XYZ file of C-alpha atoms in Angstrom:
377
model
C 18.499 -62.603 5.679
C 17.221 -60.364 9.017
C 14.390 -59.474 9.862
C 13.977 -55.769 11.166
C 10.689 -55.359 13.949
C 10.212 -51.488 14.683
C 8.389 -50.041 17.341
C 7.513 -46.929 16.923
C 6.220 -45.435 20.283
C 9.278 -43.384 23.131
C 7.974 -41.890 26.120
C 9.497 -38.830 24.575
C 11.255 -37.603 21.386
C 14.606 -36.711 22.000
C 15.651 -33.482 20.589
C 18.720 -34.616 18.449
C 16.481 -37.679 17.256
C 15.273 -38.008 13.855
C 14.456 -41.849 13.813
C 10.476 -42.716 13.156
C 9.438 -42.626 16.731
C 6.329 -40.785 18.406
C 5.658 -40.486 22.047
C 3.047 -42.530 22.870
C -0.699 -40.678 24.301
C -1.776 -43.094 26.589
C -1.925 -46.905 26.752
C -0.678 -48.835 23.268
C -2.838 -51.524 21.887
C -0.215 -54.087 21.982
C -2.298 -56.600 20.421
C -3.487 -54.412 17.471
C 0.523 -53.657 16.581
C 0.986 -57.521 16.993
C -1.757 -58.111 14.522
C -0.669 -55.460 12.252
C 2.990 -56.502 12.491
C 2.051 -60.292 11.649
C 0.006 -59.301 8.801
C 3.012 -57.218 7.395
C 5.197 -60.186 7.698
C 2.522 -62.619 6.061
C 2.706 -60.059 2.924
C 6.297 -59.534 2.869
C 6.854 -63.389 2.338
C 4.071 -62.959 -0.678
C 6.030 -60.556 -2.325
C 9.408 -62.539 -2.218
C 11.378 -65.598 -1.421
C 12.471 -65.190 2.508
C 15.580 -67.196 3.666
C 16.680 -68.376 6.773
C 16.441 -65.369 9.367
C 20.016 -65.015 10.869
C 18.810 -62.338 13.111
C 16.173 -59.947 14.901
C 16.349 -56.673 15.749
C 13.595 -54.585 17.792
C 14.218 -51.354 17.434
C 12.461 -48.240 18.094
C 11.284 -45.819 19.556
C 11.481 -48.201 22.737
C 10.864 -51.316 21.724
C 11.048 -51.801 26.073
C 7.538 -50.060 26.368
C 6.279 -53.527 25.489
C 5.502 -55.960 27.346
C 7.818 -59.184 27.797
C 4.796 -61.172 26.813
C 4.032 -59.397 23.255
C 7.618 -59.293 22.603
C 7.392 -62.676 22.774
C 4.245 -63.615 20.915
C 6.036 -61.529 18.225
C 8.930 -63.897 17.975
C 7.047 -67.237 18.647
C 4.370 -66.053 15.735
C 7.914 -65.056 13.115
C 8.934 -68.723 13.811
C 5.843 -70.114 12.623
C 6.064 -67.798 9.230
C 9.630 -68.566 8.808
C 12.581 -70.370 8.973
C 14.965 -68.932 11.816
C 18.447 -70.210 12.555
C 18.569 -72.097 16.094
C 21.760 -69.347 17.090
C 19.873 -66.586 15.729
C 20.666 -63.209 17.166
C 17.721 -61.681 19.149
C 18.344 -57.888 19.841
C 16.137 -55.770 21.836
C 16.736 -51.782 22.434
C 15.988 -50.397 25.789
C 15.918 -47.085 27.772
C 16.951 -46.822 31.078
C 13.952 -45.417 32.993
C 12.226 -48.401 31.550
C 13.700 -51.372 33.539
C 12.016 -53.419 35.710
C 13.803 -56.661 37.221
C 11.051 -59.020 36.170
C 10.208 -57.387 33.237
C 13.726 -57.948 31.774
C 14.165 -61.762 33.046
C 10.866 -62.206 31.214
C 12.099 -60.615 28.273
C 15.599 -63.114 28.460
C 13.772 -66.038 29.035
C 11.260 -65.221 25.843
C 14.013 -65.279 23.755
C 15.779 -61.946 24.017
C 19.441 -62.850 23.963
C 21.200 -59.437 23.010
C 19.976 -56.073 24.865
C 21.369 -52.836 23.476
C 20.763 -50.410 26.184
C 20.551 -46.299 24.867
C 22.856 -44.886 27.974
C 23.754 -41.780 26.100
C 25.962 -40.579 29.051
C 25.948 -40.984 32.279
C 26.477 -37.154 33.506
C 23.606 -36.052 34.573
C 24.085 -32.199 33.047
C 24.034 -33.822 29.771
C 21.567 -35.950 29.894
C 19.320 -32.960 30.731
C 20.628 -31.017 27.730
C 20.026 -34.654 25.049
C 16.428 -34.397 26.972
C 16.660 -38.171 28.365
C 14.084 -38.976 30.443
C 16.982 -41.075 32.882
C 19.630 -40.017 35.239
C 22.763 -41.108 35.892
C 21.785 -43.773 38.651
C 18.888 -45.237 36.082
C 21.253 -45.622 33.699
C 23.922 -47.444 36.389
C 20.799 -49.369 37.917
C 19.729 -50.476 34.194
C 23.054 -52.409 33.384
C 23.021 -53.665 36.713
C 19.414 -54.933 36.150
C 20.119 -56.180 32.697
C 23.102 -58.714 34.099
C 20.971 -59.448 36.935
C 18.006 -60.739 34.380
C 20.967 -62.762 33.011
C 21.904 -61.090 29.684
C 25.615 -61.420 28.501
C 25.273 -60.001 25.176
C 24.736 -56.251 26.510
C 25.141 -53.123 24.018
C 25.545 -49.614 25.753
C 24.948 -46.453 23.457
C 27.085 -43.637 24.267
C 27.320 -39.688 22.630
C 30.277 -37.851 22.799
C 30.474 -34.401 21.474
C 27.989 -33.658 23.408
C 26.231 -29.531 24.355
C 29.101 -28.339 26.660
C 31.020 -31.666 26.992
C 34.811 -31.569 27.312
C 37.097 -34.185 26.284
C 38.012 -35.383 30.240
C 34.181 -36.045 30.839
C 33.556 -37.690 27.442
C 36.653 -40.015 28.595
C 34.983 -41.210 32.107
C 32.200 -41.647 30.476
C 33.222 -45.112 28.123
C 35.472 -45.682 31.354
C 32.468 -46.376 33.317
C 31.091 -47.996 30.222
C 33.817 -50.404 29.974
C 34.126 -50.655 33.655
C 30.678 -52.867 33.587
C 32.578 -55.349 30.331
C 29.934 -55.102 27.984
C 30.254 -57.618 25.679
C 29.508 -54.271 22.980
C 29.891 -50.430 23.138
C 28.297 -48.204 20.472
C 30.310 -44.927 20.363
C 29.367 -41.870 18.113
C 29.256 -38.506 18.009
C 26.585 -36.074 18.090
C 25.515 -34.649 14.723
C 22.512 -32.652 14.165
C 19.782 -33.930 11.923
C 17.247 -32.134 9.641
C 13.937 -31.979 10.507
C 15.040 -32.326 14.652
C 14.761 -29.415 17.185
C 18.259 -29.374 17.566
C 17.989 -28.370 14.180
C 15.528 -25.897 14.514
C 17.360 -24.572 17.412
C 21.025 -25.567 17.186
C 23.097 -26.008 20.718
C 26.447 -25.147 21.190
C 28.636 -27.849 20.664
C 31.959 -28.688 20.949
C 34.649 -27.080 17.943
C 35.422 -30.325 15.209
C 39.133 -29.813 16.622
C 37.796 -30.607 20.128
C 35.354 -33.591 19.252
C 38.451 -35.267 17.091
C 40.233 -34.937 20.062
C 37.674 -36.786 22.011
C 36.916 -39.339 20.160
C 40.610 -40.240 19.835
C 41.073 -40.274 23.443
C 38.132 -42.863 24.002
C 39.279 -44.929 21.353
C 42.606 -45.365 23.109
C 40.226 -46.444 26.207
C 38.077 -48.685 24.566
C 41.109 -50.102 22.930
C 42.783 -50.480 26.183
C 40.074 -52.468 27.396
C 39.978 -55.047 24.771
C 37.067 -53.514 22.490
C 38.180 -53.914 18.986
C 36.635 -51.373 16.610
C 35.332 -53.266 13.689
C 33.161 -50.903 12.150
C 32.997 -46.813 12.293
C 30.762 -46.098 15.951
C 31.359 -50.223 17.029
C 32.847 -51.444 19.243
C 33.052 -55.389 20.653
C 34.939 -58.081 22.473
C 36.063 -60.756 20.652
C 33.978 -62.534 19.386
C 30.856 -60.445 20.203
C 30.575 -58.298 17.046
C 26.658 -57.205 16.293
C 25.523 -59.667 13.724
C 22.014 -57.728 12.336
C 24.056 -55.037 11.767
C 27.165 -56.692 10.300
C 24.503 -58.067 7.537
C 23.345 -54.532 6.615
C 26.652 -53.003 6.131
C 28.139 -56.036 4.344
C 24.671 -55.432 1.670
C 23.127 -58.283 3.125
C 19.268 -58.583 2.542
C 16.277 -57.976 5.477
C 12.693 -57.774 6.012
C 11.503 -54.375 7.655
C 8.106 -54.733 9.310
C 6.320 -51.748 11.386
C 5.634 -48.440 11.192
C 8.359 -47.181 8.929
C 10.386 -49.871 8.703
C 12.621 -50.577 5.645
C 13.537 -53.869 3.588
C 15.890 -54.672 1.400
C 15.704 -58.106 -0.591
C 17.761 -59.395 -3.649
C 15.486 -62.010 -6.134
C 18.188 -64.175 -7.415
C 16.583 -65.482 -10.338
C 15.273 -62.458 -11.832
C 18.903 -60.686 -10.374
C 17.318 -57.546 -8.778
C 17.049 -55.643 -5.990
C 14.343 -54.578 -4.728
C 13.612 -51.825 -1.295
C 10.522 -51.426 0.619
C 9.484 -49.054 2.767
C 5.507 -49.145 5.384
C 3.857 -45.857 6.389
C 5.398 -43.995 9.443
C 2.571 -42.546 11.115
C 1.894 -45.576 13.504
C -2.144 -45.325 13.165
C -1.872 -45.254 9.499
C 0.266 -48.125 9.155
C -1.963 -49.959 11.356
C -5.005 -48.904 8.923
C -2.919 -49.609 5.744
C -2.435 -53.313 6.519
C -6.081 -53.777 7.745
C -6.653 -53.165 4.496
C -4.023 -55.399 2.934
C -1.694 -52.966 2.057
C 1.400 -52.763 4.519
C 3.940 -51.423 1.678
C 4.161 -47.081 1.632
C 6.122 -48.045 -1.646
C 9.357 -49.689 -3.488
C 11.856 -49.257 -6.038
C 14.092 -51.335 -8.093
C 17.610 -50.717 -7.468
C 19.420 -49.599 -10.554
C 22.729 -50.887 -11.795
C 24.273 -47.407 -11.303
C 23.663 -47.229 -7.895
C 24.259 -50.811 -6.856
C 28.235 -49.674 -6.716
C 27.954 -46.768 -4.195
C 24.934 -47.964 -2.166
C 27.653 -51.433 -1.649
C 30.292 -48.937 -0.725
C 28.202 -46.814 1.345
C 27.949 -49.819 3.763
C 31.216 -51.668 3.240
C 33.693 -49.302 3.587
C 32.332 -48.864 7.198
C 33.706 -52.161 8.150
C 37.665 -51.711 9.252
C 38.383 -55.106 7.724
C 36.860 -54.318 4.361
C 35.138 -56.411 2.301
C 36.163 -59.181 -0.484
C 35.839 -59.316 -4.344
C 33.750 -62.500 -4.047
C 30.869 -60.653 -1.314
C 31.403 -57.472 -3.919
C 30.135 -59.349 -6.583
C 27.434 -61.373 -4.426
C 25.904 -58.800 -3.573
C 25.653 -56.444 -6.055
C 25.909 -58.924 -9.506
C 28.465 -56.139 -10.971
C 32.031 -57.493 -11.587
C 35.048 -56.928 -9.774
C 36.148 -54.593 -13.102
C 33.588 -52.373 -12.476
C 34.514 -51.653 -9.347
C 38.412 -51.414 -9.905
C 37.753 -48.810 -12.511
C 35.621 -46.905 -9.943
C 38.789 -46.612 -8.166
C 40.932 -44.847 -10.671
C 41.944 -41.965 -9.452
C 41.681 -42.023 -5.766
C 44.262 -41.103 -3.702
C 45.965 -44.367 -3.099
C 46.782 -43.529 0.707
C 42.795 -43.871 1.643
C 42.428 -47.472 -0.214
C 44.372 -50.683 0.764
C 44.088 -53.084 -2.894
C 44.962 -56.895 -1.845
C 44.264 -60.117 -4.424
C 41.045 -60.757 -2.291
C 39.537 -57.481 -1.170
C 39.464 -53.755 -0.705
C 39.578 -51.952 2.267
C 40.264 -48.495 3.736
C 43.831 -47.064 5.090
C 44.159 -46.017 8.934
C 43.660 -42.206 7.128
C 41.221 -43.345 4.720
C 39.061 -44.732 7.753
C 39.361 -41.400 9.489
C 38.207 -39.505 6.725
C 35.833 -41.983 4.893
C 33.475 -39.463 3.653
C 36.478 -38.402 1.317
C 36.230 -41.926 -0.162
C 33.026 -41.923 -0.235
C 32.732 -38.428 -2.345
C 34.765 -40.094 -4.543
C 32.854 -42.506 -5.383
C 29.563 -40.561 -5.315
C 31.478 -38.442 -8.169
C 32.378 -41.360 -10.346
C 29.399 -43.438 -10.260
């Protein structure tokens, strides 16, 4: 079990961004969002049987735009609601162009103990065209002020395939990255969204010949630098894989608490699965659980897409997944899943006695798989 705390407010949205964030007129009422958050919580452990939290995640928006000290009055009032493992995983995501020494030590000692920083790139040309509000040298000064606050679990976000980007400055870009030995790089490629401005108006990006190109040419660097790719856009040292998000792609269950936040939680005696979503628009979300009514709305999974939803996560993971978390998870039978399989092409699946996972081609072209699967379930 994880628990999921979103913050919805950015200084400004991002053009290629289609995540529930809205930039934020004027001062936030921290304390209102606290109270709104803690209320959401209180009902979400009404409505089902919470287990020991393994991990937090902030994420956002900027979850950075608060303060150190309401960051940490969220945590300290979660432990008081629930049971949270002593080595649980506390994630915060930050901007650069948010750091402040201080503000970051505060947040470490408060119980922060994993900062995933959004660096994007650090050329400044394409920063401008993503419509970061950072340079180059905030993004260089914000790893150097993250170590500096004492964080050793650092994430860095980085784009490639970026407006105008060639393959040689997509390359020096996760060079610098690993040049700072994060203990975690996050490496994907730009795609545009519905419902974004890049959508509405589309920049020129790089050919799919070009951006396969690029992204095998930084894998070689990460790889060269010890980062292990364990699932699609992740990257880690050994040892220092993200744990929140390892639970969602193996189907593991969370609580989702703030403006638009999702949940996912399996009852085990009544064998169903059950997802959640809250309101999006922050002030509405805020009015919703004044009023005792956090949830936007649920449904039940069904048996039919229990399979495929599993998959959807699972296959992400280059090691796979066993028979025995397959039927944890999910309640279907290893049969059912084996005659999902008929008919693949047997170079994108690798079939041992304990698990299932994807071939070096069926990992680079997983959305085949995938369509498979869509088709026969």
């Amino acid at each position: 079990m994880s628990l999921y705390v979103h913050i919805p407010w950015c200084v400004r949205k991002c053009p290629y961004c289609d995540f529930n964030s809205h930039e934020a007129a004027g001062d936030i009422d921290e304390a209102v969002y606290i109270a709104a958050l803690m209320a959401d919580l209180d009902e979400e452990i009404e409505s089902g049987s919470p287990r020991e939290i393994q991990s937090i995640f902030f994420g956002g928006g900027t979850p950075s735009l608060f303060t150190a000290e309401s960051i940490h009055s969220i945590i300290e009032e979660t432990k008081k609601r629930l049971s949270v493992a002593a080595e649980v995983e506390i994630s915060l995501e930050a901007n650069p162009g948010t750091f402040e020494q201080q503000k970051f030590a505060d947040y470490r000692a408060g119980g922060i103990n994993r900062l995933s920083i959004g660096i994007q790139s650090f050329d400044d040309d394409k920063l401008k065209k993503l419509g970061r509000i950072h340079d180059r040298s905030e993004a260089l000064k914000a790893i150097e002020t993250a170590c500096a606050a004492g964080f050793d679990n650092i994430n860095l976000d980085l784009m490639f395939g970026l407006p105008g980007q060639t393959a040689q400055q997509a390359v020096e870009d996760v060079a610098l990255a690993c040049s700072f030995e994060p203990a975690h790089i996050s490496h994907y490629q730009l795609t545009i969204e519905p419902n974004t401005y890049f959508h509405k108006h589309r920049p020129l990006l790089p050919e799919a010949d070009s951006a396969w190109d690029m992204q095998q040419r930084c894998h070689e660097i990460l790889a060269k630098h010890q980062y292990q790719q364990y699932e699609v856009s992740a990257f880690a040292r050994a040892g220092m894989q993200c744990q929140h998000n390892i639970n969602y792609w193996q189907f593991g269950d969370y609580i989702g608490i703030g403006a638009g936040a999702h949940g996912k939680t399996t009852d085990i005696n009544k064998q169903t699965i059950q997802r959640r979503w809250k309101q999006r628009q922050p002030s509405a979300y805020i009015q919703q659980t004044q009023q005792g009514s956090p949830c936007s709305g649920s449904n039940r999974l069904e048996p039919a897409d229990l399979l495929f939803e599993f998959l959807l996560n699972a296959l992400r993971l280059r090691q796979g997944f066993s028979y025995n978390l397959f039927e944890q998870r999910t309640g279907l039978r290893r049969a059912r899943l084996l005659e999902a399989c008929d008919g693949i092409d047997t170079d994108l699946l690798v079939f041992s006695d304990e698990g299932l996972s994807t071939s070096e081609r069926g990992f680079d072209f997983l959305n085949d798989v995938l369509q498979h699967f869509m088709v026969s379930t």
